[in-house]
Amino acid sequence: MTEKEKMLAGKLYSAYKDGSLTEDRARRNRLLDELNSTKYGEVEKRNQIASKLFKHVGKNFHLEKPFHCDYGSNISVGDNFYANFDCIMLDVNQINIGNNCFMAPRVSLYTAGHPIDKQVRNSNLEYGYPINIGNDVWIGGSVTINPGVTIGDNVVIGSGSVVTKDIPSNVVACGNPCKVVRQITDLDHKKWVELAKQYYQE
């Protein structure tokens, strides 16, 4: 297996022994320089660059700058996606994000990990596990999502949370480590639909 194949398979790999990984990072550098040097009003230009950087970008995509990633080519994003300032996605493995997902400032998705043993770690071996985020997910400010985590559909993650384990669908979760606080119910739906009706009547 190549180092890139090992990386995407979740095995130990070296980021410095595979010429294709070096080329991928050089490509990332060019596109991120271009993306992060756009003017704030150049939304369409920024989105066009992101569509080249990412593996897949859905419809109605919006990415604020600055944005940072390891490769970009391992990130897939669905329709109606929004990421606020200072989003970081370390995509040494796959990051898959569904439809209708919104991220507050300084959200970090880390697929990358390093060995606990110092000898192995100091030999520049690392690994990565995928992150999967479902549909209709709101992630609060300064949330960190660790390697191998899956978040279900219709989830709210509270600000400042560190997500170390999977989060099921239809819940509010927060904390360090992030834990389920409560279910999202029909009462939530009724409350917010009523507030939305009041808004549109004013």
C-alpha angles and dihedrals in degrees: 000000000000119000088253091053090049090049094053091044092058094248129132109278142165117240091203104053098063118076092201091059090051089051091048091053091048089053089049091051093053094048095043091049088053095044097047093046093059119109116255091248093054094088097146093049091050091049091050090053091047090052088058093044098048128065090232135001123188130210122294095024123173127181122179120209140277097053127165135190141160099237111340091209091091095055121098120183128186132216124305097021125166128181119182128211123318098015113169124195116181097196105180082135130028122300111194119186123182133215126302097019122156128190126195122216121304098014111163127200112191119187089163125097138174130214118265091222109088096214094055092040092051090053087069095248116145140161141207137211123198126257119214124191121185132215127298097020126156116197117194128223122296094007117158120206114196131214118292097016123144120196118195132221125293096018133151117202113198121233118274094021123147108211109206100155137038118286118211126227126277099026145114110229133178146150141071103309092024114241136176111269099181147330122270105239143183088266089065090050093050093046095051095041088054092049090049090052090053090050094053092046094055 
